[in-house]
Amino acid sequence: MKKLFFLSIITAALLASCNTGPAKEKTTGTFQPLETVVPARPAGQKHVLGLTTPKIDTVRVGFIGLGMRGPGAVERFTHIPETKIVALCDLHADRVEKSQQILDKAGLPRAAAYSGSEEAWKELCQRDDIDLVYIATDWKHHAQMMIYAMEQGKHVACEVPAAMTLEEIWDVVNTAERTQKHCMQLENCVYDFFELTTLNMAQQGVFGDILYAEGAYIHQLEDFWESYEGDWRMEYNKTHRGDVYATHGMGPACQVLDIHRGDKMNYLVAMDSKPVSIPAFLKEKRGEEVTDFQNGQHTMTMIRTENGKTLHIQHDVASPRPYSRMYQVQGTKGFANKYPNEGYALKADAVETGSVPSHENLSAHEYVSDEVKKALMDKYKHPIQIELEETAKKVGGHGGMDFIMDYRLIYCLRNGLPLDMDVYDLAEWCCMGPLTALSLENNSAPVAIPDFTRGHWNDIKGFRHAFVGK
């Protein structure tokens, strides 16, 4: 499999860089994007779109990785009914002990402890009293842990990005299909209150036909680089070009555009600016001279879908600027924007007469007033937010969206419902890393985005959250 991927990429690169004559065109006159291998679905293997599994009355959970993100997840799970924290695993015993103290504080029994070995996590996965393995390690271990856990009969939830290479992504997809287990990437930004409300407005037709969505991860990490054990995140950025952390922007944008639920991404084009700030940081703070730093100062990706819609995704962990996920939604009747200030702009006929104040004064040429915005957000507050907002704010985790993410995961497992995010979401959002790198390495050539559903992207009509009785 690995050789096939490399062969495809090398062949594409040669075609792009070595052809001195006119580029080969289709009969329609459009250039062929670079393509990677899409492996055939093995015989007898079924897709997992809309996957449902037997209800689990009490979801028994094992946590792997208790460094930065893991302890917060353990603490949040102490607030979720009908869960049992069975096992805790980290390479370092002191981290396991700190998470045990979280259970002590919550009045819960201590969990089985695993530490001290690079293979200890496998013992956790092999337990027969665990339903869900929750992974919060460094990026390079994510895929192998997910695959092994599913092969041991467990559902898995994994921090972002859940897979780093196309080979890993296809292996994860095939394992989820072969085992018929849930495999969810823990993308919290789809549960941001503004994004949830905007998604509901879009699904109710407020913005008309959605044609464009934007997302990003813009977050200068100078104050955080030293927090990653073994400097793993810096090392990854040193050696990898492209959008290596796309999921926060991709998640909300793909949901509002119904990706693999009536539409699919066809191809992307990426560009980046030369890396300056992080090499300068390394020289100033560490005395390290890096002349071949790979990750661009700012990476931009444009994506076009089968239905003629577009996405714009950005990545910048280097530049001194305010945090932003650049969330925007553009439709034929209106516009939503989250950063730097949340706002909506709507045509006058985009909302029902009398449903919000000052209906006649709405204009898509300017943002609606604060009064109108509040009325809109109250009217279209997402059902998930209505149910969980108060508790989420108390429990916390990025303003509450982490808690909602975990709560919804357990809610769906307990009730035998499809999860909010499936393995194809994982694949589509994670493939931005290797595919943008391929585009950049070939002078920003268009690169085809695989259909990870392998032909089933149009089976489900529109993204929807699942609820009991609906």
Coordinates of C-alpha atoms in Angstrom, one line a residue:
M1 CA 0.0 0.0 0.0
K2 CA 2.7 2.4 1.0
K3 CA 4.6 1.8 -2.2
L4 CA 1.5 2.5 -4.3
F5 CA 0.9 5.8 -2.6
F6 CA 4.5 6.9 -3.1
L7 CA 4.4 5.7 -6.8
S8 CA 1.3 7.7 -7.5
I9 CA 2.8 10.8 -5.9
I10 CA 6.1 10.5 -7.7
T11 CA 4.4 9.9 -11.0
A12 CA 2.2 13.0 -10.5
A13 CA 5.2 15.1 -9.5
L14 CA 7.1 14.0 -12.6
L15 CA 4.2 14.8 -14.8
A16 CA 3.8 18.3 -13.3
S17 CA 7.5 19.3 -13.2
C18 CA 9.1 17.5 -16.2
N19 CA 6.6 18.1 -19.0
T20 CA 8.1 20.8 -21.1
G21 CA 5.3 20.8 -23.7
P22 CA 1.7 21.9 -23.4
A23 CA -0.1 20.4 -20.5
K24 CA -2.4 17.6 -21.4
E25 CA -6.0 18.6 -21.2
K26 CA -9.3 16.8 -21.1
T27 CA -11.6 17.2 -24.1
T28 CA -13.5 19.8 -21.9
G29 CA -10.3 21.9 -21.7
T30 CA -9.8 21.5 -18.0
F31 CA -6.5 20.4 -16.5
Q32 CA -6.4 17.0 -14.7
P33 CA -5.6 17.3 -11.0
L34 CA -2.9 15.2 -9.5
E35 CA -4.4 12.0 -8.1
T36 CA -3.4 9.6 -5.4
V37 CA -4.3 5.9 -5.2
V38 CA -7.9 5.1 -4.0
P39 CA -7.8 1.4 -2.9
A40 CA -10.8 -0.7 -3.8
R41 CA -13.1 -1.7 -1.0
P42 CA -12.2 -5.3 0.0
A43 CA -14.8 -7.9 -0.9
G44 CA -17.5 -8.3 1.7
Q45 CA -16.6 -5.0 3.5
K46 CA -19.4 -2.5 4.0
H47 CA -19.4 1.3 4.4
V48 CA -20.2 2.8 7.7
L49 CA -22.3 5.8 6.7
G50 CA -25.1 6.2 9.3
L51 CA -23.6 3.4 11.3
T52 CA -25.6 2.3 14.3
T53 CA -24.5 -0.2 16.9
P54 CA -26.3 -1.8 19.8
K55 CA -27.2 0.5 22.7
I56 CA -24.7 0.6 25.6
D57 CA -26.4 1.4 28.9
T58 CA -23.2 2.4 30.7
V59 CA -20.3 3.3 28.4
R60 CA -17.1 1.9 29.9
V61 CA -14.1 4.1 28.8
G62 CA -10.3 3.7 28.7
F63 CA -8.2 6.8 28.3
I64 CA -4.8 6.7 26.5
G65 CA -2.6 9.8 26.8
L66 CA -2.8 12.0 30.0
G67 CA -0.5 14.8 29.1
M68 CA -2.1 18.0 27.7
R69 CA -5.6 17.1 26.6
G70 CA -6.2 13.8 28.4
P71 CA -6.7 15.0 32.0
G72 CA -9.4 17.5 30.9
A73 CA -11.3 14.7 29.1
V74 CA -11.1 12.6 32.3
E75 CA -12.5 15.5 34.3
R76 CA -15.3 16.1 31.8
F77 CA -16.3 12.5 31.8
T78 CA -16.9 12.7 35.6
H79 CA -19.9 15.0 34.7
I80 CA -21.4 12.7 32.1
P81 CA -24.1 10.2 33.4
E82 CA -24.0 6.5 32.6
T83 CA -20.2 6.4 32.0
K84 CA -17.5 4.4 33.8
I85 CA -13.9 5.3 33.7
V86 CA -12.3 1.8 33.7
A87 CA -8.7 2.4 32.8
L88 CA -6.1 5.2 32.5
C89 CA -2.8 4.9 30.5
D90 CA 0.2 7.1 30.0
L91 CA 3.9 6.5 29.5
H92 CA 4.5 8.4 32.8
A93 CA 3.1 7.0 36.0
D94 CA 2.8 10.4 37.6
R95 CA 0.4 11.5 34.9
V96 CA -1.8 8.5 35.6
E97 CA -1.8 9.4 39.3
K98 CA -2.9 12.9 38.6
S99 CA -5.8 11.7 36.7
Q100 CA -6.6 9.2 39.4
Q101 CA -6.9 12.2 41.7
I102 CA -9.5 13.7 39.4
L103 CA -11.6 10.5 40.0
D104 CA -10.9 10.8 43.8
K105 CA -12.2 14.4 43.8
A106 CA -15.3 13.3 42.0
G107 CA -16.0 10.5 44.4
L108 CA -15.5 7.8 41.8
P109 CA -13.5 4.6 42.1
R110 CA -9.9 4.6 40.9
A111 CA -9.3 3.1 37.4
A112 CA -6.9 0.4 36.4
A113 CA -3.5 2.0 35.7
Y114 CA -1.2 1.4 32.8
S115 CA 2.2 3.1 32.4
G116 CA 6.0 2.6 32.1
S117 CA 6.0 0.9 28.7
E118 CA 5.6 2.0 25.1
E119 CA 3.2 -0.9 24.7
A120 CA 1.1 -0.4 27.8
W121 CA -1.7 1.0 25.8
K122 CA -2.2 -2.3 24.0
E123 CA -3.0 -4.0 27.3
L124 CA -5.7 -1.4 27.9
C125 CA -7.2 -2.0 24.5
Q126 CA -7.2 -5.8 25.1
R127 CA -9.5 -5.5 28.2
D128 CA -12.9 -7.0 27.8
D129 CA -14.6 -4.5 30.1
I130 CA -14.1 -1.4 27.8
D131 CA -16.5 -0.2 25.2
L132 CA -14.7 3.0 24.1
V133 CA -11.0 3.9 23.8
Y134 CA -10.4 7.6 24.1
I135 CA -7.0 8.7 22.6
A136 CA -5.2 11.9 23.4
T137 CA -1.5 11.3 22.6
D138 CA 0.9 12.9 20.2
W139 CA -0.1 12.9 16.5
K140 CA 2.2 10.1 15.3
H141 CA 0.6 7.4 17.6
H142 CA -3.1 8.2 16.8
A143 CA -3.7 6.0 13.8
Q144 CA -2.0 2.8 15.1
M145 CA -3.8 3.1 18.4
M146 CA -7.2 3.6 16.7
I147 CA -6.6 0.7 14.4
Y148 CA -5.5 -1.6 17.2
A149 CA -8.4 -0.6 19.5
M150 CA -11.0 -1.3 16.8
E151 CA -9.4 -4.7 16.0
Q152 CA -9.9 -5.4 19.7
G153 CA -13.6 -4.8 19.3
K154 CA -13.7 -1.2 20.7
H155 CA -15.2 2.0 19.5
V156 CA -12.6 4.8 19.3
A157 CA -12.5 8.5 19.7
C158 CA -9.3 10.3 18.9
E159 CA -7.9 13.8 19.3
V160 CA -7.1 15.8 16.2
P161 CA -5.6 15.3 13.7
A162 CA -6.3 11.6 14.0
A163 CA -4.2 10.5 11.0
M164 CA -1.3 12.1 9.3
T165 CA -0.7 10.2 6.0
L166 CA -2.9 8.9 3.3
E167 CA -1.8 5.4 4.1
E168 CA -2.8 5.9 7.7
I169 CA -6.1 7.4 6.7
W170 CA -7.1 4.5 4.4
D171 CA -6.0 2.0 7.0
V172 CA -8.2 3.7 9.6
V173 CA -11.2 3.8 7.1
N174 CA -10.8 0.1 6.2
T175 CA -10.5 -1.0 9.8
A176 CA -13.6 0.9 10.8
E177 CA -15.5 -0.6 7.8
R178 CA -14.1 -4.1 8.5
T179 CA -14.9 -4.1 12.2
Q180 CA -18.1 -2.0 11.9
K181 CA -17.0 0.1 14.9
H182 CA -17.4 3.8 15.5
C183 CA -14.3 5.8 14.8
M184 CA -14.8 9.5 15.7
Q185 CA -12.3 12.3 15.5
L186 CA -12.6 14.6 18.5
E187 CA -13.2 17.8 16.7
N188 CA -14.6 20.2 19.3
C189 CA -15.1 23.3 17.1
V190 CA -18.2 21.9 15.5
Y191 CA -19.8 22.4 18.9
D192 CA -19.0 26.1 19.3
F193 CA -22.2 27.9 20.2
F194 CA -22.0 30.3 17.2
E195 CA -21.1 27.5 14.8
L196 CA -24.0 25.4 16.1
T197 CA -26.5 28.3 15.7
T198 CA -25.2 29.2 12.3
L199 CA -25.4 25.5 11.2
N200 CA -29.1 25.4 12.3
M201 CA -29.8 28.7 10.5
A202 CA -28.3 27.2 7.4
Q203 CA -30.3 24.0 7.7
Q204 CA -33.5 26.1 8.1
G205 CA -32.7 27.9 4.9
V206 CA -31.9 31.3 6.4
F207 CA -28.9 31.8 4.2
G208 CA -30.4 30.4 1.1
D209 CA -28.2 28.1 -1.0
I210 CA -24.8 27.9 0.8
L211 CA -22.1 28.4 -1.8
Y212 CA -18.9 29.1 0.2
A213 CA -17.5 28.4 3.6
E214 CA -14.3 29.4 5.3
G215 CA -12.3 28.0 8.2
A216 CA -8.9 28.2 9.7
Y217 CA -6.5 27.6 12.5
I218 CA -4.7 30.8 13.2
H219 CA -3.0 30.7 16.6
Q220 CA 0.6 31.8 17.3
L221 CA 2.1 29.0 19.4
E222 CA 5.3 30.7 20.7
D223 CA 4.0 30.4 24.2
F224 CA 3.1 26.8 23.8
W225 CA 5.9 25.1 21.9
E226 CA 7.7 24.0 25.0
S227 CA 4.6 22.2 26.4
Y228 CA 4.8 19.4 23.9
E229 CA 6.8 16.5 25.3
G230 CA 9.9 15.7 23.3
D231 CA 9.2 18.8 21.1
W232 CA 7.1 16.6 18.9
R233 CA 4.8 19.3 17.5
M234 CA 7.7 21.6 16.6
E235 CA 9.6 18.7 15.0
Y236 CA 6.5 17.9 12.9
N237 CA 6.3 21.5 11.6
K238 CA 10.0 21.5 10.9
T239 CA 9.7 18.6 8.6
H240 CA 6.2 18.9 7.0
R241 CA 4.9 21.4 4.6
G242 CA 1.2 22.0 4.1
D243 CA -1.8 22.5 6.4
V244 CA -0.9 20.0 9.1
Y245 CA -3.7 21.1 11.5
A246 CA -6.8 21.7 9.3
T247 CA -9.6 20.0 11.3
H248 CA -10.7 23.1 13.3
G249 CA -11.5 24.9 10.2
M250 CA -12.6 22.0 8.1
G251 CA -15.1 20.6 10.6
P252 CA -17.7 23.4 10.7
A253 CA -17.2 24.2 7.0
C254 CA -17.8 20.7 5.9
Q255 CA -20.9 20.2 8.0
V256 CA -22.6 23.3 6.7
L257 CA -21.8 22.2 3.1
D258 CA -23.1 18.6 3.7
I259 CA -19.8 17.0 2.7
H260 CA -20.3 13.3 1.9
R261 CA -23.9 13.8 2.7
G262 CA -25.0 15.0 -0.7
D263 CA -21.8 16.7 -1.9
K264 CA -18.1 15.8 -2.0
M265 CA -14.9 17.7 -2.2
N266 CA -13.3 17.2 -5.7
Y267 CA -9.9 19.0 -5.6
L268 CA -7.8 21.5 -3.8
V269 CA -5.1 24.0 -4.6
A270 CA -2.7 25.1 -1.8
M271 CA -0.2 28.0 -1.5
D272 CA 2.0 29.1 1.3
S273 CA 4.4 31.9 2.2
K274 CA 8.0 31.2 3.2
P275 CA 8.6 30.3 6.9
V276 CA 10.2 33.2 8.8
S277 CA 8.9 33.6 12.3
I278 CA 9.4 30.1 13.7
P279 CA 13.0 29.8 12.4
A280 CA 13.7 33.2 14.0
F281 CA 12.1 32.0 17.2
L282 CA 14.3 28.9 17.2
K283 CA 17.4 30.9 16.7
E284 CA 16.5 33.5 19.3
K285 CA 15.1 31.2 22.0
R286 CA 17.1 28.0 21.5
G287 CA 20.2 29.1 19.5
E288 CA 19.1 26.7 16.8
E289 CA 19.9 27.6 13.2
V290 CA 17.2 26.0 11.0
T291 CA 17.7 26.6 7.3
D292 CA 15.2 24.0 5.9
F293 CA 12.1 24.6 8.0
Q294 CA 9.3 23.2 6.0
N295 CA 5.9 24.5 7.3
G296 CA 5.0 27.8 5.7
Q297 CA 4.4 31.0 7.6
H298 CA 0.8 31.0 6.3
T299 CA -0.8 28.2 4.3
M300 CA -4.0 28.8 2.2
T301 CA -6.1 26.1 0.6
M302 CA -9.0 26.5 -1.8
I303 CA -11.3 23.5 -2.4
R304 CA -14.1 23.0 -4.9
T305 CA -16.9 20.5 -4.5
E306 CA -18.9 18.3 -6.9
N307 CA -21.9 20.7 -6.6
G308 CA -19.8 23.7 -7.5
K309 CA -19.3 25.1 -4.0
T310 CA -16.0 26.3 -2.5
L311 CA -14.1 26.2 0.8
H312 CA -11.2 28.3 1.9
I313 CA -9.0 26.9 4.7
Q314 CA -6.0 28.6 6.4
H315 CA -3.2 27.6 8.7
D316 CA -0.9 29.9 10.6
V317 CA 0.8 29.1 13.9
A318 CA 3.7 31.5 13.4
S319 CA 2.4 35.0 12.9
P320 CA 1.7 37.5 15.7
R321 CA -2.1 38.0 15.4
P322 CA -5.2 37.3 17.4
Y323 CA -6.6 33.7 17.5
S324 CA -9.0 33.0 14.7
R325 CA -10.8 30.1 13.0
M326 CA -12.0 32.5 10.3
Y327 CA -15.4 30.9 10.3
Q328 CA -17.6 32.3 7.5
V329 CA -20.7 31.0 5.7
Q330 CA -21.9 32.6 2.5
G331 CA -25.3 31.8 0.9
T332 CA -27.5 33.4 -1.7
K333 CA -29.6 35.1 1.0
G334 CA -27.1 35.9 3.7
F335 CA -23.7 35.7 5.4
A336 CA -22.3 34.6 8.8
N337 CA -19.0 35.6 10.2
K338 CA -17.4 34.7 13.6
Y339 CA -14.0 36.4 13.7
P340 CA -13.1 39.0 14.9
N341 CA -16.7 39.8 15.7
E342 CA -19.7 37.5 15.4
G343 CA -22.3 38.8 13.0
Y344 CA -24.9 38.1 10.3
A345 CA -25.8 40.0 7.2
L346 CA -29.1 39.0 5.5
K347 CA -31.3 40.0 2.7
A348 CA -34.7 41.3 3.8
D349 CA -36.5 38.1 2.7
A350 CA -34.1 35.7 4.4
V351 CA -36.2 35.6 7.6
E352 CA -39.9 35.4 8.3
T353 CA -41.8 38.7 8.6
G354 CA -42.2 39.4 12.3
S355 CA -39.8 36.8 13.5
V356 CA -37.2 39.3 14.5
P357 CA -37.3 43.1 15.2
S358 CA -36.9 45.6 12.4
H359 CA -37.5 43.2 9.6
E360 CA -37.8 45.8 6.9
N361 CA -34.4 47.3 7.8
L362 CA -32.4 44.1 7.1
S363 CA -29.8 44.6 4.4
A364 CA -27.1 42.2 3.2
H365 CA -24.8 45.3 2.7
E366 CA -24.2 45.6 6.5
Y367 CA -24.4 43.4 9.6
V368 CA -27.7 43.2 11.4
S369 CA -28.0 45.2 14.6
D370 CA -27.1 43.6 17.9
E371 CA -30.8 43.4 18.7
V372 CA -31.6 41.5 15.5
K373 CA -28.6 39.3 16.0
K374 CA -29.7 38.3 19.5
A375 CA -33.2 37.6 18.2
L376 CA -31.8 35.4 15.4
M377 CA -29.5 33.5 17.7
D378 CA -32.4 32.9 20.2
K379 CA -34.8 31.8 17.5
Y380 CA -32.3 29.5 15.8
K381 CA -30.4 28.3 18.9
H382 CA -29.4 24.7 18.1
P383 CA -31.3 21.9 20.0
I384 CA -28.0 20.6 21.3
Q385 CA -27.1 24.0 22.7
I386 CA -30.6 24.4 24.2
E387 CA -30.1 21.2 26.1
L388 CA -26.5 21.5 27.2
E389 CA -25.4 25.1 27.1
E390 CA -25.8 25.8 30.9
T391 CA -24.0 22.6 31.9
A392 CA -21.3 23.0 29.3
K393 CA -20.4 26.5 30.5
K394 CA -20.1 25.1 34.1
V395 CA -18.0 22.1 33.2
G396 CA -15.9 24.0 30.7
G397 CA -13.4 23.0 28.1
H398 CA -12.8 25.7 25.5
G399 CA -15.9 27.5 26.7
G400 CA -18.0 24.3 26.9
M401 CA -17.6 22.9 23.4
D402 CA -15.3 20.1 24.7
F403 CA -18.0 19.0 27.1
I404 CA -20.7 19.0 24.4
M405 CA -18.4 16.9 22.2
D406 CA -17.9 14.3 24.8
Y407 CA -21.5 14.3 25.9
R408 CA -22.8 13.8 22.4
L409 CA -20.4 10.9 21.8
I410 CA -21.7 9.1 24.9
Y411 CA -25.4 10.1 24.1
C412 CA -25.1 8.5 20.7
L413 CA -23.4 5.3 21.9
R414 CA -25.9 4.9 24.7
N415 CA -28.8 5.3 22.4
G416 CA -27.5 3.3 19.4
L417 CA -27.5 6.4 17.2
P418 CA -25.1 7.4 14.4
L419 CA -22.3 9.6 15.8
D420 CA -22.1 13.3 14.9
M421 CA -18.8 12.7 13.1
D422 CA -17.9 9.5 11.3
V423 CA -14.7 8.0 10.0
Y424 CA -15.2 9.7 6.6
D425 CA -15.2 13.1 8.3
L426 CA -12.0 12.0 9.9
A427 CA -10.5 11.1 6.6
E428 CA -11.7 14.2 4.7
W429 CA -10.4 16.6 7.3
C430 CA -7.1 14.9 7.9
C431 CA -6.2 14.4 4.3
M432 CA -5.6 18.1 4.0
G433 CA -2.2 17.6 5.5
P434 CA -0.7 15.2 2.8
L435 CA -2.7 16.6 -0.1
T436 CA -1.8 20.3 0.5
A437 CA 1.8 19.2 0.8
L438 CA 1.5 17.5 -2.6
S439 CA 0.0 20.6 -4.1
L440 CA 2.7 22.8 -2.7
E441 CA 5.5 20.5 -3.8
N442 CA 4.1 20.8 -7.4
N443 CA 3.9 24.6 -7.7
S444 CA 0.4 24.7 -6.2
A445 CA -1.0 22.2 -8.7
P446 CA -4.6 21.1 -8.3
V447 CA -4.8 17.8 -6.3
A448 CA -7.8 15.4 -6.4
I449 CA -9.4 14.7 -3.0
P450 CA -10.4 11.1 -2.7
D451 CA -14.0 10.0 -2.1
F452 CA -13.3 8.1 1.1
T453 CA -16.9 6.7 1.0
R454 CA -16.0 5.1 -2.3
G455 CA -19.1 5.9 -4.1
H456 CA -21.6 6.5 -1.3
W457 CA -21.2 10.3 -0.8
N458 CA -24.7 11.0 -2.1
D459 CA -26.6 8.3 -0.2
I460 CA -27.4 10.6 2.8
K461 CA -29.1 13.9 1.9
G462 CA -27.8 16.6 4.2
F463 CA -25.9 16.6 7.5
R464 CA -28.1 16.2 10.6
H465 CA -27.4 15.4 14.3
A466 CA -29.2 12.2 15.5
F467 CA -31.7 12.4 18.4
V468 CA -33.8 9.7 20.1
G469 CA -37.2 9.6 18.6
K470 CA -36.3 11.7 15.5

